[in-house]
Each structure stands twice: as structure tokens, then as C-alpha cells.
mmCIF file of C-alpha atoms in Angstrom:
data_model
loop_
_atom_site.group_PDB
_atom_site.id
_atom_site.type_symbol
_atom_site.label_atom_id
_atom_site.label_comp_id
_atom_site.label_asym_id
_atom_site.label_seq_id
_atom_site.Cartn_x
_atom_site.Cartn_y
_atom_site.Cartn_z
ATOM 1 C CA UNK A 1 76.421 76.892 90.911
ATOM 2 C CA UNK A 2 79.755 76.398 89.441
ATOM 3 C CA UNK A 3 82.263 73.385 91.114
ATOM 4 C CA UNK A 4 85.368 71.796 90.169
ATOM 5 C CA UNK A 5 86.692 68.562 90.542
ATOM 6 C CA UNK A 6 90.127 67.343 90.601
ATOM 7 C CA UNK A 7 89.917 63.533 91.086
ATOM 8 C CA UNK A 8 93.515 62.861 92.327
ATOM 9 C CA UNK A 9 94.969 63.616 95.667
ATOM 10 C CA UNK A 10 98.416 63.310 94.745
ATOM 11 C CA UNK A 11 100.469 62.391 91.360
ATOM 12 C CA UNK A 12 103.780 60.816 91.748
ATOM 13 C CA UNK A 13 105.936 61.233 88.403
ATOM 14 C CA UNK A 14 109.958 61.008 87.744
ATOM 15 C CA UNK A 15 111.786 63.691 86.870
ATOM 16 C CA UNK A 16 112.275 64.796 83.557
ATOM 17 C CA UNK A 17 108.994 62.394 82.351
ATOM 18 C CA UNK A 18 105.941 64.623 81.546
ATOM 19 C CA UNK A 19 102.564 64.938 84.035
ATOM 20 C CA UNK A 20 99.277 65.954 84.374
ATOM 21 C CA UNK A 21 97.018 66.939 86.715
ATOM 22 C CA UNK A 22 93.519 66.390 86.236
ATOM 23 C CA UNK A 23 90.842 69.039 86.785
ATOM 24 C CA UNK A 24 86.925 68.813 85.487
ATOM 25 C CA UNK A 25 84.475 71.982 85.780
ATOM 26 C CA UNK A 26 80.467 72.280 85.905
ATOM 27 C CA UNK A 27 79.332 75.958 85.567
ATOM 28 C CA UNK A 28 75.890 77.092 83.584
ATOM 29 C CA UNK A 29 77.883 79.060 80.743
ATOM 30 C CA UNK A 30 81.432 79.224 79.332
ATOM 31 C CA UNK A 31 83.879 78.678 81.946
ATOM 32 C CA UNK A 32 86.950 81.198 83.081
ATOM 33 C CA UNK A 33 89.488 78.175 84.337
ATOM 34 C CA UNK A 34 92.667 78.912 86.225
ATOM 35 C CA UNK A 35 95.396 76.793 87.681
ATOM 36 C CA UNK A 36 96.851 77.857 90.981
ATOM 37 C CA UNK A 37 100.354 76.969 92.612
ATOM 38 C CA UNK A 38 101.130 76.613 96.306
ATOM 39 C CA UNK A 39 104.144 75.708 97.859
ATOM 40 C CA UNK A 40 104.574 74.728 101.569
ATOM 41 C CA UNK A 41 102.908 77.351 104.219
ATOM 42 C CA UNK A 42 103.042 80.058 100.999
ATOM 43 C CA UNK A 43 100.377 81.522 99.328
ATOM 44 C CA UNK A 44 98.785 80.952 95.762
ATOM 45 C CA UNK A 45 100.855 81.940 92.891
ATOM 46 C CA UNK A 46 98.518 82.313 89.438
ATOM 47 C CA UNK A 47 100.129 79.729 87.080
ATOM 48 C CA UNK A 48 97.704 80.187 84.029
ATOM 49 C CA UNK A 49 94.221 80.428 82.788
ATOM 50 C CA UNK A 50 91.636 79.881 79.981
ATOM 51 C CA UNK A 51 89.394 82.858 78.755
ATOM 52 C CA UNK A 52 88.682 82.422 74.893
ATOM 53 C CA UNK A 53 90.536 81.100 72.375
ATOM 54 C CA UNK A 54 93.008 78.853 71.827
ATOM 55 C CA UNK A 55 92.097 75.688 73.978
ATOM 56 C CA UNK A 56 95.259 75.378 74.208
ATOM 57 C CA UNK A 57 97.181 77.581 77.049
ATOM 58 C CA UNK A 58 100.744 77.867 77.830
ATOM 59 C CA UNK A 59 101.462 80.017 81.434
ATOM 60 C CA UNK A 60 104.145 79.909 83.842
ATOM 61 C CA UNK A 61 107.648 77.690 84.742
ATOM 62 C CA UNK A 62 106.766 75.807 81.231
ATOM 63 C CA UNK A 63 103.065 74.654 82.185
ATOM 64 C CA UNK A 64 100.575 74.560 79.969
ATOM 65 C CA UNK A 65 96.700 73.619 79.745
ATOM 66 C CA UNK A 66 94.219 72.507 77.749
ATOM 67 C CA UNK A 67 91.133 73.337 77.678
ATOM 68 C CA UNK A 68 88.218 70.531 76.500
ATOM 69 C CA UNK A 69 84.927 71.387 76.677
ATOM 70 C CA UNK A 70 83.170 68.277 75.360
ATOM 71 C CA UNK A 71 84.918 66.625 78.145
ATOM 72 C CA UNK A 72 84.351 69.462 80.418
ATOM 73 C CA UNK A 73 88.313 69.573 81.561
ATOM 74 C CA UNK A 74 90.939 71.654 81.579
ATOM 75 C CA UNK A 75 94.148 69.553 82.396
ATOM 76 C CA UNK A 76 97.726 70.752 83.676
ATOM 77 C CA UNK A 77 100.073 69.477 81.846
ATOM 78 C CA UNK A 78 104.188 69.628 81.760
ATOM 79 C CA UNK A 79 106.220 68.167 79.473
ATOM 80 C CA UNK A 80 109.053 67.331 81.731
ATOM 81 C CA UNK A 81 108.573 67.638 85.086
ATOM 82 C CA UNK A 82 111.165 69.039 87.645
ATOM 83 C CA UNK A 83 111.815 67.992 91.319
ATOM 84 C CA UNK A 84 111.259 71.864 92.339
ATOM 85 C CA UNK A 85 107.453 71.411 90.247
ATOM 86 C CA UNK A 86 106.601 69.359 93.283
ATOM 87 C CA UNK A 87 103.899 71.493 95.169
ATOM 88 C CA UNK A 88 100.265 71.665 96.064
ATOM 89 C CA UNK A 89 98.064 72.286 92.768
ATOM 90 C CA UNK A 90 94.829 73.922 92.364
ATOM 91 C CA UNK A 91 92.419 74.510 89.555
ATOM 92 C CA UNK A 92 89.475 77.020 89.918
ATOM 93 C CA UNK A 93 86.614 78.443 87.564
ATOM 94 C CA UNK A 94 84.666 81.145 87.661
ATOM 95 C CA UNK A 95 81.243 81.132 85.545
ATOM 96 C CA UNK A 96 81.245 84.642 83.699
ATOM 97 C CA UNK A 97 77.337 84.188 83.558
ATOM 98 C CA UNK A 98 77.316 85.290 86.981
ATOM 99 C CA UNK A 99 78.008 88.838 85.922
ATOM 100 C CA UNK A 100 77.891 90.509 88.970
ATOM 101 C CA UNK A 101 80.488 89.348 91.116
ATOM 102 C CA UNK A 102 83.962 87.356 90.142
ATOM 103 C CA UNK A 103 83.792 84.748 93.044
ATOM 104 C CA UNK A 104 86.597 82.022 92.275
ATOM 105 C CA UNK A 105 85.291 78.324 92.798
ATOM 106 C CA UNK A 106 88.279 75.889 94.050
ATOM 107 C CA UNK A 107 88.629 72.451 93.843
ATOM 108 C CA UNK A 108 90.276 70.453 96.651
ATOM 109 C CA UNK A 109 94.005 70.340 95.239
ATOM 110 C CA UNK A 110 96.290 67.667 93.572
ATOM 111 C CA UNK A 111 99.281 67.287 95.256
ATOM 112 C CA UNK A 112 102.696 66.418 92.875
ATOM 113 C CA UNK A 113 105.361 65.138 93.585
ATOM 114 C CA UNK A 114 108.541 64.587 91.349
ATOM 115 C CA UNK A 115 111.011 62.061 92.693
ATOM 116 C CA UNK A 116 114.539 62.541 91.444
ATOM 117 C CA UNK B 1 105.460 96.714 91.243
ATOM 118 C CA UNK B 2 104.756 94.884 94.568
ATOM 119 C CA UNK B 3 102.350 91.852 94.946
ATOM 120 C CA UNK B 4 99.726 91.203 97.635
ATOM 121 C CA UNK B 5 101.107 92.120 101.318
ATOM 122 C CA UNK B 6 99.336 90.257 104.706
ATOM 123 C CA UNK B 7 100.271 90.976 108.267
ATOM 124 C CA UNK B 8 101.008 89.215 110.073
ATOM 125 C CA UNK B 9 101.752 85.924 108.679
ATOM 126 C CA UNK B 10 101.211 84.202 111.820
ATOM 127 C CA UNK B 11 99.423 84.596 114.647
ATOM 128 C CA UNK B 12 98.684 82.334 117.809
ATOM 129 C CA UNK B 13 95.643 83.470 119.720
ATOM 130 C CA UNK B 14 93.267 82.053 122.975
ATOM 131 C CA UNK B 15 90.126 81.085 121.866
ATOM 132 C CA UNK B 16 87.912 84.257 122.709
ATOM 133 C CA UNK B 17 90.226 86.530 121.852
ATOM 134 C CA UNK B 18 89.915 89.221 118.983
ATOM 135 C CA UNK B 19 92.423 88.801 115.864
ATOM 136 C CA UNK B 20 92.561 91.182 113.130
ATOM 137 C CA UNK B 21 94.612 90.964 109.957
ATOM 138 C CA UNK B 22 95.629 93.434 107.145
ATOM 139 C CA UNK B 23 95.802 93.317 103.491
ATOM 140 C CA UNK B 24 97.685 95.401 101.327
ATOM 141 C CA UNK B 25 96.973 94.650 97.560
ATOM 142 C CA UNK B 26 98.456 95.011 94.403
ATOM 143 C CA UNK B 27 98.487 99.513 94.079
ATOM 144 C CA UNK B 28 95.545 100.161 91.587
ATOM 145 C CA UNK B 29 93.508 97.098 92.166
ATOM 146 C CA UNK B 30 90.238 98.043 92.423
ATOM 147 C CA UNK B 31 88.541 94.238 93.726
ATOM 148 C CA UNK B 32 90.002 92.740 96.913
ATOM 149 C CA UNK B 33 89.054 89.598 97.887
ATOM 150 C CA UNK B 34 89.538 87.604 101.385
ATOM 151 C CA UNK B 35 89.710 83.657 101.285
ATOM 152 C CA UNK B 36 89.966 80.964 103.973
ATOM 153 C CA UNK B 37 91.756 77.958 103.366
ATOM 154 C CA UNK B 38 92.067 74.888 105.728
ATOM 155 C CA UNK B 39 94.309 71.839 106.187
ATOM 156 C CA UNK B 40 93.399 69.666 103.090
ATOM 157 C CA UNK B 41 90.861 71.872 101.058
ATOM 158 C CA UNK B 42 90.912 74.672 98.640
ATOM 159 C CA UNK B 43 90.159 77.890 99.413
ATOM 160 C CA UNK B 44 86.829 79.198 100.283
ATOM 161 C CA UNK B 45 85.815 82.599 99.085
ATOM 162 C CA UNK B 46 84.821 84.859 102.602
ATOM 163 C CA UNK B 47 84.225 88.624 101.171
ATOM 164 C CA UNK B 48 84.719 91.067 97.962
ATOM 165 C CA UNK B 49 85.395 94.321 98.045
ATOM 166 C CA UNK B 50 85.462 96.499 94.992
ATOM 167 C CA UNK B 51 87.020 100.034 95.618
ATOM 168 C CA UNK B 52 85.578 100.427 99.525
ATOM 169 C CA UNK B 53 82.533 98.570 98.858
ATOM 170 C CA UNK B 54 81.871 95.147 100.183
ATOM 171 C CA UNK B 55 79.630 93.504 97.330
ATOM 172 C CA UNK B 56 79.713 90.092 98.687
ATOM 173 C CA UNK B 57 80.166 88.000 102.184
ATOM 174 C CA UNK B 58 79.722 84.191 101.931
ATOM 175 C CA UNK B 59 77.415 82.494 104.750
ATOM 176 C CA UNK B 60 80.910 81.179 106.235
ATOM 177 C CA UNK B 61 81.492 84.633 106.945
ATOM 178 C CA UNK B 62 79.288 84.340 110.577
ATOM 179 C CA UNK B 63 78.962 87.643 113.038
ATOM 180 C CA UNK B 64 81.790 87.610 114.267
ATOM 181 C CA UNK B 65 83.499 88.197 111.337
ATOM 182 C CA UNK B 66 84.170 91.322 109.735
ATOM 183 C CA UNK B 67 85.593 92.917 107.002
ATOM 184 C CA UNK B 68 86.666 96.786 106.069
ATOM 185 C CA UNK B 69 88.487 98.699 103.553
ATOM 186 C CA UNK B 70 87.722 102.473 104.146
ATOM 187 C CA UNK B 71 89.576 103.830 101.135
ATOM 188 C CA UNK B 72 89.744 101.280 98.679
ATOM 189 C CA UNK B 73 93.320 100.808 99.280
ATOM 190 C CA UNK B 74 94.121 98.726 102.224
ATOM 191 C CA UNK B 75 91.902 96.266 103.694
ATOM 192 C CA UNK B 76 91.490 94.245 107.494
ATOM 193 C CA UNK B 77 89.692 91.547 108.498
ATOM 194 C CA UNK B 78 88.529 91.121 112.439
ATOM 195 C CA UNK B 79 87.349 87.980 114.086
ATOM 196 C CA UNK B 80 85.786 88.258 117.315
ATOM 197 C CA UNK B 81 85.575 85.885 119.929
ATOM 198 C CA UNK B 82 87.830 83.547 118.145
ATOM 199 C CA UNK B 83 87.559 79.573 118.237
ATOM 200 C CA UNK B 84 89.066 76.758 117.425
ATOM 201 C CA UNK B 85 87.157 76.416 114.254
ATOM 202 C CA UNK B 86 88.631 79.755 112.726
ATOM 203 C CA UNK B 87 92.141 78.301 112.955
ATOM 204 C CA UNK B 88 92.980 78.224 108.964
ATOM 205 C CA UNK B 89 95.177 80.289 106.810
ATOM 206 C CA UNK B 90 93.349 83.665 105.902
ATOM 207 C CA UNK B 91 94.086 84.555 102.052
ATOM 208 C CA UNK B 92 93.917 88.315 100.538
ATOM 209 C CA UNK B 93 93.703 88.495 97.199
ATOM 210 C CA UNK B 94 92.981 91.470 94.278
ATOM 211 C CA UNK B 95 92.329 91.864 90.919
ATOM 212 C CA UNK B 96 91.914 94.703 88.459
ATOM 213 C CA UNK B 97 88.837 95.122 86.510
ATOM 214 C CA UNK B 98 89.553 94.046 82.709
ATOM 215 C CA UNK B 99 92.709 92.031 83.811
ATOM 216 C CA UNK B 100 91.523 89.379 82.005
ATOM 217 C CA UNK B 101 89.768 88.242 85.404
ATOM 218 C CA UNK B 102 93.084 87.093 87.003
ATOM 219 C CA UNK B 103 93.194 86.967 90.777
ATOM 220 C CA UNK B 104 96.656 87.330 92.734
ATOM 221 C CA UNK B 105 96.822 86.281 96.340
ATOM 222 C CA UNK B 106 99.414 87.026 99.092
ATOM 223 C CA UNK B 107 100.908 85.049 101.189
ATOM 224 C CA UNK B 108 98.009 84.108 103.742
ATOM 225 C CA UNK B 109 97.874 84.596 107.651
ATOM 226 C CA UNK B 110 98.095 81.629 109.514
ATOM 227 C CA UNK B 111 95.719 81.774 112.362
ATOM 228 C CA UNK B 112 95.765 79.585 115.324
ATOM 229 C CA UNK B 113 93.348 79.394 117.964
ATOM 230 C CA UNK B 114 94.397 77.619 121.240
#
């Protein structure tokens, strides 16, 4: 069964110095990875995601991800983070070799939060 | 083009009492999808739909629980004899097949069982 992991509850970082958030996957095939958004009592908002190609993937608000799968990762990353970036963070994969239904796997959620 | 529509947002119920909530999602998404998500952890996957059939139910989905969506379109989600367990936020979600498998969710319902 596929399972993420994000190791860190919460990553502090200054404004305007880059960040990442940490996510590692275990599924029996080639992952689909996705990073959710969610902002105080609001849903998910889709931020990006990793299909094929590139390992590299730029999405939403300036975030992009990157995808390593010796390392079995697939990292948010920002190059200069914003006070308003501050939010709940999820990553969540999918394993395609589980062709009949697209059930999303979550991991627990990094929280970030810029300080001014 | 509108996104993923729940109602209501928030709801405040006795325990034992019946609460159902309503998902309207993206127009022409085929695959609907309901989540629950507690204080502290990521979502957990409930049901799938895809048109008006439900493909999938997780064992968190217990007997009490149950999900519809009659004509593909819209969908609801009931829970009998509620408890203070099912107090979580209840996320909708859809997709559209070849959409490069991405997911959109709504805004959640807030559920609160007192």
C-alpha cells in the first residue's frame, strides 16, 4: 500500500529566505505526487504535482518541486518565501499501479510559517 | 467555471442525531470523491463515486454512513446516529478522467457533534 511521510511538523523560515518542506513516498510502482495547500478552516487548494517527466515541477504562487526517486522524495520548495505562504502543507501520492481506483494517500501535514 | 461547492460549511449537531451534507463538484467531473479530515492529520479517503456509481468506501466508512449521487452530478453524504467521534471536517472533492489525475476539493463541512 502506498504512504507518505513528511517528517516535520512545522518549518519556521524568514521572509524573503527560501524553504522547503520535506515529503518521502513508498508506493509499489511509479508514483503520481501532489502537494496540497490549506489555509485556516479552508479547504485544500491543488498547488502542483509530478506525473512524468521533468523531475523538476514548477505549480502555483511560485512553488516548485522536485521529484527524486533514488531518494524516494518529492520536496516543496520556494525560493523566497512570503509571510502570506504561511499555511498548513500537504503532500499526497497516488500509486498508478493500482489501476482501478485513484484513491489519494496523505501524509500528516507540515505546517510553515514565515515570520516577517 | 466554478470549483467544488459543500453545504453547509458548518454544522453543530447532538450526538444521535442525523447530519447530511451536499457536494456540488466541478460541472463535467465525472469522479467525486468524499474525505474526512481531523484536527492534526491529513485527510482520509471515505468514498468514490464515478458518474453515479460508488466504486469504493473505505472501512472508516462504518453503517451509519452513507453516501449517494443519483445522477452523477451532485452528491450527499448522511451520517446516522452521529457521535462524538464523527466530529471532523468532511471534504468533497472531483476530478475528471484524463486530467492528468488532479483532484480539487471544496471547502469542507465542519461537523460537530455535542
Amino acid at each position: 500500500a502506498q504512504s507518505v511521510a513528511q517528517p516535520e511538523d512545522q518549518v519556521n523560515v524568514a521572509e524573503g529566505n527560501p524553504l522547503t518542506v520535506k515529503c518521502t513516498y513508498s508506493v509499489s510502482g511509479n508514483p503520481y505526487l501532489f502537494w496540497y495547500v490549506q489555509y485556516p478552516n479552508r479547504g485544500l487548494q491543488f498547488l502542483l504535482k509530478y506525473i512524468t517527466g521533468d523531475n523538476l515541477v514548477k505549480g502555483s504562487y511560485g512553488f516548485e518541486a522536485e521529484f527524486n526517486k533514488s531518494q524516494t522524495s518529492f520536496h516543496l520548495k520556494k525560493p523566497s518565501a512570503l509571510v502570506s505562504d504561511s499555511a498548513l502543507y500537504f503532500c499526497a501520492v497516488r500509486d498508478p499501479m493500482n489501476t482501478g481506483f485513484q484513491k489519494l494517500v496523505f501524509g500528516t501535514g507540515t505546517r510553515l510559517l514565515v515570520s516577517p | 467555471d466554478t470549483g467544488v461547492s459543500q453545504d453547509p460549511r458548518h454544522k453543530i449537531t447532538k450526538r444521535g442525531q442525523n447530519v447530511t451534507f451536499r457536494c456540488d463538484p466541478i460541472s463535467e467531473h465525472n469522479r467525486l470523491y468524499w474525505y474526512r479530515q481531523t484536527l492534526g492529520q491529513g485527510p482520509e479517503f471515505l468514498t468514490y463515486f464515478q458518474n453515479e456509481a460508488q466504486l469504493e468506501k473505505s472501512r472508516l466508512l462504518s453503517d451509519r454512513f452513507s453516501a449517494e449521487r443519483p445522477k452523477g452530478s451532485f452528491s450527499t453524504l448522511e451520517i446516522q446516529r452521529t457521535e462524538q467521534g464523527d466530529s471532523a471536517m468532511y471534504l468533497c472533492a472531483s476530478s475528471l478522467t484524463g486530467d492528468g489525475n488532479t483532484i480539487y476539493f471544496g471547502e469542507g463541512s465542519w461537523l460537530t457533534v455535542v
